[in-house]
Amino acid sequence: MKVAIGSDDAGYPLKEIIKSYLTELGVEYDDFGPSDGNVPVDYPDVGFAVAQQISDGKYERGILICGTGIGMTITADKVPGVRAALCHDTYSAERARRSNNAQVLTMGARVIGPELAKRIVFVWLNSEFDGGNSGRKVQKIMDGELRYRNLDRRSETKSCS
């Protein structure tokens, strides 16, 4: 499995710790920025870049880190086909994968510490989607996403007329 990882400047120090941890685990990753934690970076820029990689099928999983994790979650979830989950505990990380088939893990560097973040990443990476009853629910999410995307297109067409 290859992971796409990124952060804003607030999440940069934790991202660097998680990158080292991924290396320890033997997990390949590509870093989508930033390369310097001293330069301000808007979380939507990195969040959209990583989520697009997931949507395009170039990466199976993504990890996004900002100050709280909230902004990255909202951003990534705007990209069609992406399910991002904000996790600050191992139970949520496991359920994000097993029940929601979340391909993107988001965390808040100002909310959790490095050791907990590593445990969350480990659990999330080692959990798989259960399908079953959850599969039906995830399919409803995907169907709803398509329905709302089509509504947006119809309103764009009307405004262009």
Short mmCIF file of C-alpha atoms in Angstrom, two decimals:
data_model
loop_
_atom_site.label_atom_id
_atom_site.label_comp_id
_atom_site.label_asym_id
_atom_site.label_seq_id
_atom_site.Cartn_x
_atom_site.Cartn_y
_atom_site.Cartn_z
CA MET A 1 0.00 0.00 0.00
CA LYS A 2 1.23 3.49 -0.87
CA VAL A 3 -0.03 6.46 1.14
CA ALA A 4 -0.41 10.11 0.12
CA ILE A 5 0.34 12.39 3.07
CA GLY A 6 0.10 16.13 3.55
CA SER A 7 -0.42 18.89 6.07
CA ASP A 8 -0.64 22.61 6.50
CA ASP A 9 2.03 24.46 8.47
CA ALA A 10 0.25 23.73 11.79
CA GLY A 11 0.32 20.00 11.06
CA TYR A 12 3.85 19.93 9.67
CA PRO A 13 5.69 18.73 12.82
CA LEU A 14 3.25 15.85 13.34
CA LYS A 15 3.36 15.00 9.64
CA GLU A 16 7.14 14.62 9.84
CA ILE A 17 6.76 12.26 12.83
CA ILE A 18 4.14 10.21 10.98
CA LYS A 19 6.36 10.02 7.88
CA SER A 20 9.17 8.56 10.02
CA TYR A 21 6.70 6.14 11.56
CA LEU A 22 5.45 5.04 8.12
CA THR A 23 9.06 4.36 7.16
CA GLU A 24 9.49 2.25 10.34
CA LEU A 25 6.40 0.27 9.35
CA GLY A 26 7.69 -0.23 5.80
CA VAL A 27 4.81 1.76 4.32
CA GLU A 28 5.63 3.72 1.17
CA TYR A 29 4.34 7.27 0.98
CA ASP A 30 4.54 10.44 -1.07
CA ASP A 31 4.49 13.80 0.68
CA PHE A 32 2.22 16.42 -0.89
CA GLY A 33 3.54 19.21 1.29
CA PRO A 34 4.61 21.36 2.71
CA SER A 35 8.35 20.78 2.68
CA ASP A 36 8.95 23.47 5.30
CA GLY A 37 6.90 24.04 8.44
CA ASN A 38 7.89 27.70 8.66
CA VAL A 39 6.01 28.76 5.54
CA PRO A 40 2.24 29.35 5.90
CA VAL A 41 0.20 26.86 3.88
CA ASP A 42 -3.58 26.90 3.50
CA TYR A 43 -4.98 23.48 4.39
CA PRO A 44 -7.43 23.39 1.44
CA ASP A 45 -4.53 23.47 -1.05
CA VAL A 46 -2.93 20.34 0.39
CA GLY A 47 -6.21 18.68 1.33
CA PHE A 48 -7.56 18.91 -2.20
CA ALA A 49 -4.25 17.69 -3.67
CA VAL A 50 -4.17 14.54 -1.54
CA ALA A 51 -7.89 13.82 -1.88
CA GLN A 52 -7.67 14.15 -5.67
CA GLN A 53 -4.92 11.52 -5.70
CA ILE A 54 -7.25 9.16 -3.83
CA SER A 55 -10.20 9.99 -6.10
CA ASP A 56 -8.04 9.34 -9.18
CA GLY A 57 -7.01 5.94 -7.79
CA LYS A 58 -3.32 6.81 -7.68
CA TYR A 59 -3.16 6.05 -3.94
CA GLU A 60 -5.23 3.66 -1.86
CA ARG A 61 -5.03 5.76 1.30
CA GLY A 62 -4.23 9.30 2.42
CA ILE A 63 -3.31 11.01 5.69
CA LEU A 64 -3.99 14.71 6.23
CA ILE A 65 -2.98 16.77 9.26
CA CYS A 66 -3.84 20.33 10.21
CA GLY A 67 -4.31 22.09 13.54
CA THR A 68 -7.60 20.41 14.48
CA GLY A 69 -8.11 18.04 11.54
CA ILE A 70 -11.52 19.60 10.91
CA GLY A 71 -10.54 21.74 7.92
CA MET A 72 -8.72 18.89 6.21
CA THR A 73 -11.72 16.60 6.73
CA ILE A 74 -14.17 19.09 5.26
CA THR A 75 -11.84 19.75 2.32
CA ALA A 76 -11.12 16.11 1.48
CA ASP A 77 -14.78 15.16 1.73
CA LYS A 78 -15.61 17.67 -1.02
CA VAL A 79 -13.70 15.57 -3.56
CA PRO A 80 -15.97 13.02 -5.29
CA GLY A 81 -15.37 9.45 -4.21
CA VAL A 82 -13.41 10.37 -1.10
CA ARG A 83 -14.44 9.51 2.43
CA ALA A 84 -12.26 11.25 5.00
CA ALA A 85 -12.56 10.62 8.72
CA LEU A 86 -11.29 12.76 11.57
CA CYS A 87 -9.88 10.43 14.21
CA HIS A 88 -8.42 11.33 17.57
CA ASP A 89 -8.67 7.85 19.09
CA THR A 90 -7.97 4.31 17.92
CA TYR A 91 -11.59 3.15 18.11
CA SER A 92 -12.71 5.85 15.65
CA ALA A 93 -9.78 5.01 13.37
CA GLU A 94 -10.78 1.35 13.28
CA ARG A 95 -14.44 2.15 12.70
CA ALA A 96 -13.57 4.68 9.98
CA ARG A 97 -12.10 1.82 7.97
CA ARG A 98 -14.28 -1.11 9.02
CA SER A 99 -17.66 0.63 8.86
CA ASN A 100 -17.14 3.63 6.57
CA ASN A 101 -14.36 2.50 4.23
CA ALA A 102 -12.64 5.85 4.80
CA GLN A 103 -9.63 6.15 2.52
CA VAL A 104 -8.37 9.34 4.16
CA LEU A 105 -7.42 9.71 7.82
CA THR A 106 -7.34 13.24 9.20
CA MET A 107 -5.86 14.28 12.52
CA GLY A 108 -5.35 17.48 14.48
CA ALA A 109 -1.78 18.21 15.52
CA ARG A 110 -3.02 20.60 18.22
CA VAL A 111 -5.44 18.00 19.56
CA ILE A 112 -3.40 14.81 19.96
CA GLY A 113 0.20 13.96 20.70
CA PRO A 114 2.68 12.05 18.54
CA GLU A 115 2.42 8.68 20.30
CA LEU A 116 -1.36 8.59 20.08
CA ALA A 117 -1.16 9.73 16.45
CA LYS A 118 1.14 6.79 15.67
CA ARG A 119 -1.25 4.33 17.33
CA ILE A 120 -4.15 5.81 15.36
CA VAL A 121 -2.23 5.48 12.09
CA PHE A 122 -1.27 1.88 12.90
CA VAL A 123 -4.85 0.85 13.67
CA TRP A 124 -6.23 2.68 10.62
CA LEU A 125 -3.65 1.16 8.26
CA ASN A 126 -4.31 -2.33 9.61
CA SER A 127 -8.11 -2.18 9.49
CA GLU A 128 -10.09 -3.21 6.44
CA PHE A 129 -13.65 -2.53 5.32
CA ASP A 130 -16.10 -5.14 6.65
CA GLY A 131 -18.74 -4.64 3.97
CA GLY A 132 -21.96 -6.35 5.04
CA ASN A 133 -24.53 -3.99 6.51
CA SER A 134 -21.95 -1.19 6.39
CA GLY A 135 -21.50 -1.79 2.66
CA ARG A 136 -25.12 -0.88 2.07
CA LYS A 137 -24.68 2.36 4.02
CA VAL A 138 -21.47 3.34 2.25
CA GLN A 139 -23.22 2.69 -1.07
CA LYS A 140 -25.98 5.09 0.02
CA ILE A 141 -23.33 7.72 0.71
CA MET A 142 -21.85 7.20 -2.75
CA ASP A 143 -25.30 7.30 -4.37
CA GLY A 144 -26.12 10.51 -2.50
CA GLU A 145 -22.84 12.05 -3.60
CA LEU A 146 -23.71 11.31 -7.23
CA ARG A 147 -27.24 12.66 -6.79
CA TYR A 148 -26.03 15.95 -5.29
CA ARG A 149 -23.27 16.27 -7.88
CA ASN A 150 -25.89 15.90 -10.62
CA LEU A 151 -28.06 18.57 -8.93
CA ASP A 152 -25.08 20.94 -9.01
CA ARG A 153 -24.61 20.28 -12.72
CA ARG A 154 -28.28 20.97 -13.43
CA SER A 155 -28.12 24.30 -11.60
CA GLU A 156 -24.94 25.22 -13.52
CA THR A 157 -26.70 24.46 -16.81
CA LYS A 158 -29.69 26.61 -15.82
CA SER A 159 -27.47 29.55 -14.87
CA CYS A 160 -25.65 29.33 -18.20
CA SER A 161 -28.89 29.51 -20.23
#
